[in-house]
PDB file of C-alpha atoms in Angstrom:
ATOM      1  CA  UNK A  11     147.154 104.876  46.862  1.00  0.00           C
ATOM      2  CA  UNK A  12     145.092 103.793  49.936  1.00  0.00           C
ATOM      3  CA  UNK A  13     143.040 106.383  52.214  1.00  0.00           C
ATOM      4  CA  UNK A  14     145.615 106.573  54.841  1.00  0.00           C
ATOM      5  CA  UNK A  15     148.312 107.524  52.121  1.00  0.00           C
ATOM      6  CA  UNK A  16     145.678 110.103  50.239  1.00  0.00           C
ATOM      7  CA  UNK A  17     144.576 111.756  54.339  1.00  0.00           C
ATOM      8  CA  UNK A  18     148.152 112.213  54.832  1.00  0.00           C
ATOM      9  CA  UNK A  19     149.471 113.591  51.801  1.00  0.00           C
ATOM     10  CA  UNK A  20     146.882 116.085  52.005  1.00  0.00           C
ATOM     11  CA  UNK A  21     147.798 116.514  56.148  1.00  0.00           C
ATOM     12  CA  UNK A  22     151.478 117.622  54.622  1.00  0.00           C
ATOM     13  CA  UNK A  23     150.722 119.684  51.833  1.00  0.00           C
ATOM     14  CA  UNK A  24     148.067 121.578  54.253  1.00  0.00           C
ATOM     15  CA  UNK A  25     150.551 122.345  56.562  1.00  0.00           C
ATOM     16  CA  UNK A  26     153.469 123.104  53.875  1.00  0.00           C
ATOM     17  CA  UNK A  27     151.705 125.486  53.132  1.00  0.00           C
ATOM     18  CA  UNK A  28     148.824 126.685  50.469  1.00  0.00           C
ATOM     19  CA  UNK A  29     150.114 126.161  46.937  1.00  0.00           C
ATOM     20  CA  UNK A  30     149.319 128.380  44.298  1.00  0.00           C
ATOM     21  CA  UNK A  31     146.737 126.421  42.861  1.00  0.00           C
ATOM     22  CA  UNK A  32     144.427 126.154  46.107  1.00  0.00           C
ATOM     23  CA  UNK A  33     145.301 129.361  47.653  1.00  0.00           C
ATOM     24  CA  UNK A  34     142.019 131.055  46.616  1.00  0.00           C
ATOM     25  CA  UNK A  35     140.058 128.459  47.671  1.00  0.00           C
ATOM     26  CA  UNK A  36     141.391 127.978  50.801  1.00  0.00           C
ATOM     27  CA  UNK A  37     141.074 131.266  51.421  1.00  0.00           C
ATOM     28  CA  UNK A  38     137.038 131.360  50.541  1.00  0.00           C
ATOM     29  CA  UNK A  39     136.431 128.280  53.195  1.00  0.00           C
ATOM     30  CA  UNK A  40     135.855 129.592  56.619  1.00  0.00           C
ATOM     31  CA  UNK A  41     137.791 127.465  59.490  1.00  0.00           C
ATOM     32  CA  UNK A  42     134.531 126.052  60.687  1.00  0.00           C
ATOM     33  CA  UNK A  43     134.082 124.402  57.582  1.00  0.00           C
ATOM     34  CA  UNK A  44     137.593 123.148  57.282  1.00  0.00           C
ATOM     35  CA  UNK A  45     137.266 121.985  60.549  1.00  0.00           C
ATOM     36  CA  UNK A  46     134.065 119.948  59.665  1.00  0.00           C
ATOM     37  CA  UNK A  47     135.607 118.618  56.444  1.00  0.00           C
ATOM     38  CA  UNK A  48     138.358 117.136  58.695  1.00  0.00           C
ATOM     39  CA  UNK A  49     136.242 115.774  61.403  1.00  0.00           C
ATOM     40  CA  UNK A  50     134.267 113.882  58.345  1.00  0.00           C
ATOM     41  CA  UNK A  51     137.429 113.123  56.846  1.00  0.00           C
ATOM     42  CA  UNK A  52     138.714 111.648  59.755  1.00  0.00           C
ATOM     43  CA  UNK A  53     135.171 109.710  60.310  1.00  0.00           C
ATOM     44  CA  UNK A  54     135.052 107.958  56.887  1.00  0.00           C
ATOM     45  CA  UNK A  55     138.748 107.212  57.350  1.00  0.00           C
ATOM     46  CA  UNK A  56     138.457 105.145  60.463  1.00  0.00           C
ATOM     47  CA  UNK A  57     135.130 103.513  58.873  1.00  0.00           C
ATOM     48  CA  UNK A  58     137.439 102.542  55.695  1.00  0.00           C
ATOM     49  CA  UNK A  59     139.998 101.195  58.073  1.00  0.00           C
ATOM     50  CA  UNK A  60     137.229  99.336  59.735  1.00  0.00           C
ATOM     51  CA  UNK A  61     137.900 100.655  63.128  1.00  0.00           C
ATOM     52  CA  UNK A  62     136.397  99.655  66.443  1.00  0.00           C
ATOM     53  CA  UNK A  63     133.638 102.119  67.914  1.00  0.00           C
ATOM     54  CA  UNK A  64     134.405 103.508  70.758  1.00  0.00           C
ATOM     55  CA  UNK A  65     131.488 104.039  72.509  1.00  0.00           C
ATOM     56  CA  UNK A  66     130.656 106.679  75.665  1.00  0.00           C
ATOM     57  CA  UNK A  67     129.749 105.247  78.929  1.00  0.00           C
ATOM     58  CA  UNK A  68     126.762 107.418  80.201  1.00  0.00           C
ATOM     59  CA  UNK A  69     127.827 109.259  83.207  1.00  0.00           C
ATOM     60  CA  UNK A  70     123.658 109.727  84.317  1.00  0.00           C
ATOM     61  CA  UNK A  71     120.530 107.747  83.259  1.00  0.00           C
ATOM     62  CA  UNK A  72     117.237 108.677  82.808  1.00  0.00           C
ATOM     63  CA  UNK A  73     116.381 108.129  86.129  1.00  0.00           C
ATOM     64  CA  UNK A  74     118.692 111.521  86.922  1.00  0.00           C
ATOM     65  CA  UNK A  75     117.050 113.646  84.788  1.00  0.00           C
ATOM     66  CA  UNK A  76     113.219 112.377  84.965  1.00  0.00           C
ATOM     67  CA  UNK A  77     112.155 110.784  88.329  1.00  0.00           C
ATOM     68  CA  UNK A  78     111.558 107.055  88.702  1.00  0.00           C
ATOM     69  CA  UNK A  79     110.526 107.391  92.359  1.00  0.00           C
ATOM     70  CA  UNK A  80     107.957 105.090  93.160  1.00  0.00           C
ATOM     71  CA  UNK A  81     108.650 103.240  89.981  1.00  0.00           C
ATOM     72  CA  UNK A  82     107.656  99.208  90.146  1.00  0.00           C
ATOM     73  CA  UNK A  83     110.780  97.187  88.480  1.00  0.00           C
ATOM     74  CA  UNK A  84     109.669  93.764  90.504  1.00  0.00           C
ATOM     75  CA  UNK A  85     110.383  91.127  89.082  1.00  0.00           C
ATOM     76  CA  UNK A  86     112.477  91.971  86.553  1.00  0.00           C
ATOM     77  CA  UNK A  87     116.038  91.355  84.605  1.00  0.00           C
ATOM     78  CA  UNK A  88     117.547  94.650  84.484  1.00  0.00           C
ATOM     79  CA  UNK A  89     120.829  93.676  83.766  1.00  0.00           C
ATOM     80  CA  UNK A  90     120.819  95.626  80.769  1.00  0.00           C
ATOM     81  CA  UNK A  91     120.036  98.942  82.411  1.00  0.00           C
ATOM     82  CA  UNK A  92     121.977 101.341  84.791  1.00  0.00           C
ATOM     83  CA  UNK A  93     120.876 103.895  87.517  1.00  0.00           C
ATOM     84  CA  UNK A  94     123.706 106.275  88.239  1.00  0.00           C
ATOM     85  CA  UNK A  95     122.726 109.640  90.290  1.00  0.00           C
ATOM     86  CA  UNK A  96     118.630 108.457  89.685  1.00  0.00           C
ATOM     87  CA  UNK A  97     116.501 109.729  91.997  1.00  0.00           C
ATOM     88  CA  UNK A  98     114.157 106.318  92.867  1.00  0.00           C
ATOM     89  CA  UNK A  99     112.888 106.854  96.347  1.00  0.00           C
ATOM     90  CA  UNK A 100     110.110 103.862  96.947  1.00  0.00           C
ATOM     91  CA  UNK A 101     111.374 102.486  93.705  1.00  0.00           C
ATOM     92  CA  UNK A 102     110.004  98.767  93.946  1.00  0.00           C
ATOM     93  CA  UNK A 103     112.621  96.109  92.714  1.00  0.00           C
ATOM     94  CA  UNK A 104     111.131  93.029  94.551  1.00  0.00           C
ATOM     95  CA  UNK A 105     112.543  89.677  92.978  1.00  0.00           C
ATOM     96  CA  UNK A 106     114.666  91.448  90.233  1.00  0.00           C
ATOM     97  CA  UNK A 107     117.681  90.498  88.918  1.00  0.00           C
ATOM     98  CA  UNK A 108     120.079  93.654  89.336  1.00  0.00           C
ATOM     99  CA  UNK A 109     123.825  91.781  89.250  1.00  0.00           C
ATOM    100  CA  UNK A 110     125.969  93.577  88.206  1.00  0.00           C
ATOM    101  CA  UNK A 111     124.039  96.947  88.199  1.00  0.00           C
ATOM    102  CA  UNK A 112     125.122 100.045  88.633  1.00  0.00           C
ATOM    103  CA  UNK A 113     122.957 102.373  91.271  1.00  0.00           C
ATOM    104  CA  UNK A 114     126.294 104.967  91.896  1.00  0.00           C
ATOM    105  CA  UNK A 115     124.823 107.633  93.550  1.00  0.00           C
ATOM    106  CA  UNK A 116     121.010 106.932  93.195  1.00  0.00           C
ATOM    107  CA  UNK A 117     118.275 108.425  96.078  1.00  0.00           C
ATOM    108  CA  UNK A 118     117.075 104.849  97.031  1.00  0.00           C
ATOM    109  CA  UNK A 119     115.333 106.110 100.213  1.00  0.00           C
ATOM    110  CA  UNK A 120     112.931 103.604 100.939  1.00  0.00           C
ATOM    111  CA  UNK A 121     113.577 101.664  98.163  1.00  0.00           C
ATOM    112  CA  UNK A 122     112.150  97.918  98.175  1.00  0.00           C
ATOM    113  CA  UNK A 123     114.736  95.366  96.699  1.00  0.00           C
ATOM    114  CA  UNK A 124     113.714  92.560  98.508  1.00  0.00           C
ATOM    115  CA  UNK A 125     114.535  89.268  97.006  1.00  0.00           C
ATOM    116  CA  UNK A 126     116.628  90.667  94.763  1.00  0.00           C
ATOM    117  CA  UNK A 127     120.247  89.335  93.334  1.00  0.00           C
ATOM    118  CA  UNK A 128     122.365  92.621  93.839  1.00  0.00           C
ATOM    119  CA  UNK A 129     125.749  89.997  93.453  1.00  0.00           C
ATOM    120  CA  UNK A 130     128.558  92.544  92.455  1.00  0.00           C
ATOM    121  CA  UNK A 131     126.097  95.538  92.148  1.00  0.00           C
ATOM    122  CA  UNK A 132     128.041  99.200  92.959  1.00  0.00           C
ATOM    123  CA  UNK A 133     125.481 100.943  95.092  1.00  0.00           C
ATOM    124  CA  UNK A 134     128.302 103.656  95.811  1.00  0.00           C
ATOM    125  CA  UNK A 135     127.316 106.638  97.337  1.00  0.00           C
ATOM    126  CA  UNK A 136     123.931 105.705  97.576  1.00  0.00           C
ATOM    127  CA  UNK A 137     121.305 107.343  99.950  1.00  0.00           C
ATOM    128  CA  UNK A 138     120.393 103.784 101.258  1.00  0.00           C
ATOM    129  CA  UNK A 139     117.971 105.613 104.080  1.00  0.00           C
ATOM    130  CA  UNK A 140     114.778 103.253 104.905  1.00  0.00           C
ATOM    131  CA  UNK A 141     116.135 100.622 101.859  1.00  0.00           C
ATOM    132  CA  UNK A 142     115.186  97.443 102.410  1.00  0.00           C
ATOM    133  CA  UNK A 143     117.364  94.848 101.368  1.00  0.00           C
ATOM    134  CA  UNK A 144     115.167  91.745 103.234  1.00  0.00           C
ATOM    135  CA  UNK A 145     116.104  88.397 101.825  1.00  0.00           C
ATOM    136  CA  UNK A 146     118.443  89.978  98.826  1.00  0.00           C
ATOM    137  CA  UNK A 147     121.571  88.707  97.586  1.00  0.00           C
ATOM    138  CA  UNK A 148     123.985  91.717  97.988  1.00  0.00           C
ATOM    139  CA  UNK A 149     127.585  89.523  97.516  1.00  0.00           C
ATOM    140  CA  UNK A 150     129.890  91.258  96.079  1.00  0.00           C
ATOM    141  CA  UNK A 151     128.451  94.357  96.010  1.00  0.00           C
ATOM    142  CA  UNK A 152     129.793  97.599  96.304  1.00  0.00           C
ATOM    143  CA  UNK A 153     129.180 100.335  99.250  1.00  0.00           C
ATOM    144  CA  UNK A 154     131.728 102.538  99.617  1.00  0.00           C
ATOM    145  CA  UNK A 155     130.473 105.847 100.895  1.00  0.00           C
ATOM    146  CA  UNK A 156     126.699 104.916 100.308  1.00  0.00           C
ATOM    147  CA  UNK A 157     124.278 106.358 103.299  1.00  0.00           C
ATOM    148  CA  UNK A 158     123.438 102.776 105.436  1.00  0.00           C
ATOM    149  CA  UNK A 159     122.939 104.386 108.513  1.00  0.00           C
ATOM    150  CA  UNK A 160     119.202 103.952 108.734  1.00  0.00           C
ATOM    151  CA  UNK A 161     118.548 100.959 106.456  1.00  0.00           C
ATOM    152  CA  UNK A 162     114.865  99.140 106.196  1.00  0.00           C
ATOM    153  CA  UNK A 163     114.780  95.483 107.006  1.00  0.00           C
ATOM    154  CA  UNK A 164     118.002  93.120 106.165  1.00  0.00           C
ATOM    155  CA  UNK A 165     116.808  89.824 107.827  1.00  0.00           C
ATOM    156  CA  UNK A 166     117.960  87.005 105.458  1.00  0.00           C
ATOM    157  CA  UNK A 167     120.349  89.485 103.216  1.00  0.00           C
ATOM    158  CA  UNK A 168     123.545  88.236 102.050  1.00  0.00           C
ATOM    159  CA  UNK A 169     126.344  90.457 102.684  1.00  0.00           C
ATOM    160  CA  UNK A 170     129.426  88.115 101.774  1.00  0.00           C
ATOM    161  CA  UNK A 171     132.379  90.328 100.440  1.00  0.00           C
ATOM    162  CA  UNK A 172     130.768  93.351 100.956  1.00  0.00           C
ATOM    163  CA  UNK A 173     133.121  95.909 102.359  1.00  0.00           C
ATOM    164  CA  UNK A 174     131.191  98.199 105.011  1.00  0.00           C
ATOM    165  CA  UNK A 175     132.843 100.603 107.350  1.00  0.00           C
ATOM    166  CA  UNK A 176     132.835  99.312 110.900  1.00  0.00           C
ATOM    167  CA  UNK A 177     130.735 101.697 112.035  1.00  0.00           C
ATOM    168  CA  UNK A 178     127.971 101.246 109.834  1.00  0.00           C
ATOM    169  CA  UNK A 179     128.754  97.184 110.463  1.00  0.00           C
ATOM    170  CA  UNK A 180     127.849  97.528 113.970  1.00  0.00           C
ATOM    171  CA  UNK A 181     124.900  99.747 113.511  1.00  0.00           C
ATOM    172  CA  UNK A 182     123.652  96.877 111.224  1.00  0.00           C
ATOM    173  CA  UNK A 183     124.615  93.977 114.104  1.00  0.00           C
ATOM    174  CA  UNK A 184     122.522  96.050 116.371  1.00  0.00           C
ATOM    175  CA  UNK A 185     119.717  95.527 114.308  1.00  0.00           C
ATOM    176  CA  UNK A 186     120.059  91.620 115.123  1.00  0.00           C
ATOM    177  CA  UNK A 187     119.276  90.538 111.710  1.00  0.00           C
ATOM    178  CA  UNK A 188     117.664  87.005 111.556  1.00  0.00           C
ATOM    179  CA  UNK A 189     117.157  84.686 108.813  1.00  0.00           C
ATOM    180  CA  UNK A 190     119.547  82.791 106.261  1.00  0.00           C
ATOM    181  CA  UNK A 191     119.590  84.094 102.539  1.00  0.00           C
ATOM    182  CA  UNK A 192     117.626  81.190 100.722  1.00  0.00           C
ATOM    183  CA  UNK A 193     119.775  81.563  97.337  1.00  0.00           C
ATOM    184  CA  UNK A 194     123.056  81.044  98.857  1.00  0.00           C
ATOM    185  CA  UNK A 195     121.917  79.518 102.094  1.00  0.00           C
ATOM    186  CA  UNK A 196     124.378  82.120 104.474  1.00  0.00           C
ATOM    187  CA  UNK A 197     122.607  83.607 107.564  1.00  0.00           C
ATOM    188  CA  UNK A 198     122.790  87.330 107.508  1.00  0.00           C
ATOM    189  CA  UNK A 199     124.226  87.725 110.745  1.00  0.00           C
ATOM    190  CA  UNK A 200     127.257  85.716 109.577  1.00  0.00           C
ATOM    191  CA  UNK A 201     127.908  87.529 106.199  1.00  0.00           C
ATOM    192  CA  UNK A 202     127.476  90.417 108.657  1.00  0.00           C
ATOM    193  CA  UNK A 203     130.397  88.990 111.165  1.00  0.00           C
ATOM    194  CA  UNK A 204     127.571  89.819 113.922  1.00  0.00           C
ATOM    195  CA  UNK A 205     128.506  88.774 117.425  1.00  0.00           C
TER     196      UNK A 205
END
């Protein structure tokens, strides 16, 4: 008989009803336990089965719950590591490799992330006041709803595929950013559509 066959034959005769046999004992077990004795049969079932782990995607990172402002990341691959609702006001990230990242929601007022690869980062909903993005690689990177209407220095950003509201895109333009992003070798104003 294999573990599946044994979990539900007991599933059946637990909801058939108690026999005669078990009827004291079930009545002795309080239905916290029962309910713990299920949850762990349930566990070593799916480990017998060999089951894949599901495993929960953090909805806040340490950066929420401690402060990281004025935290120094340069230089850094940080891949690995998420940001979402983090308060990192000043937060240095100068040369680091962020693609990918997730920032949703983070305080990067006056943030630093120049020369950094933000390709396909999601910087949703992110106070962007005073961040400066000079010479970063932001293609591909998400925007939607972040705060960009005061942002630090962008001269030789890359912007390609980046979605901004017109609004904010003109209030950037008006900045008249200068310079050509060295990694991919597109002028800001042009990833931009300035002028």
């Amino acid at each position: 008989m294999t573990a599946l066959t044994v979990c539900c034959a007991t599933t059946v005769r637990a909801r058939a009803g108690p026999t005669p046999s078990t009827s004291a004992a079930s009545a002795a077990i309080p239905p916290v336990v029962h309910r713990a004795l299920s949850f762990s049969a349930a566990t070593a079932l799916a480990l017998a089965l060999n089951a894949p782990i599901a495993l929960a995607i953090p909805q806040t990172s340490e950066c929420a719950t401690n402060s990281c402002d004025d935290n120094d990341y340069s230089g850094r691959d940080l891949t690995a590591e998420f940001y979402t609702k983090g308060s990192l006001k000043r937060a240095k990230f100068s040369g680091s490799n962020l693609a990918g990242v997730t920032l949703f929601g983070a305080d990067l007022t006056d943030a630093d992330f120049t020369g950094a690869d933000l390709t396909n980062a999601n910087l949703g909903q992110c106070n962007l006041t005073g961040t400066i993005f000079k010479d970063a690689n932001l293609s591909g990177a998400i925007v939607s709803g972040a705060n960009m209407d005061d942002l630090g220095d962008i001269d030789g950003s890359d912007w390609t595929d980046v979605i901004v509201r017109k609004d904010v895109n003109d209030k950037m333009c008006a900045k008249n950013p200068q310079g050509v992003n060295a990694v991919t070798g597109n002028p800001t104003a042009m990833s931009l559509f300035c002028n």
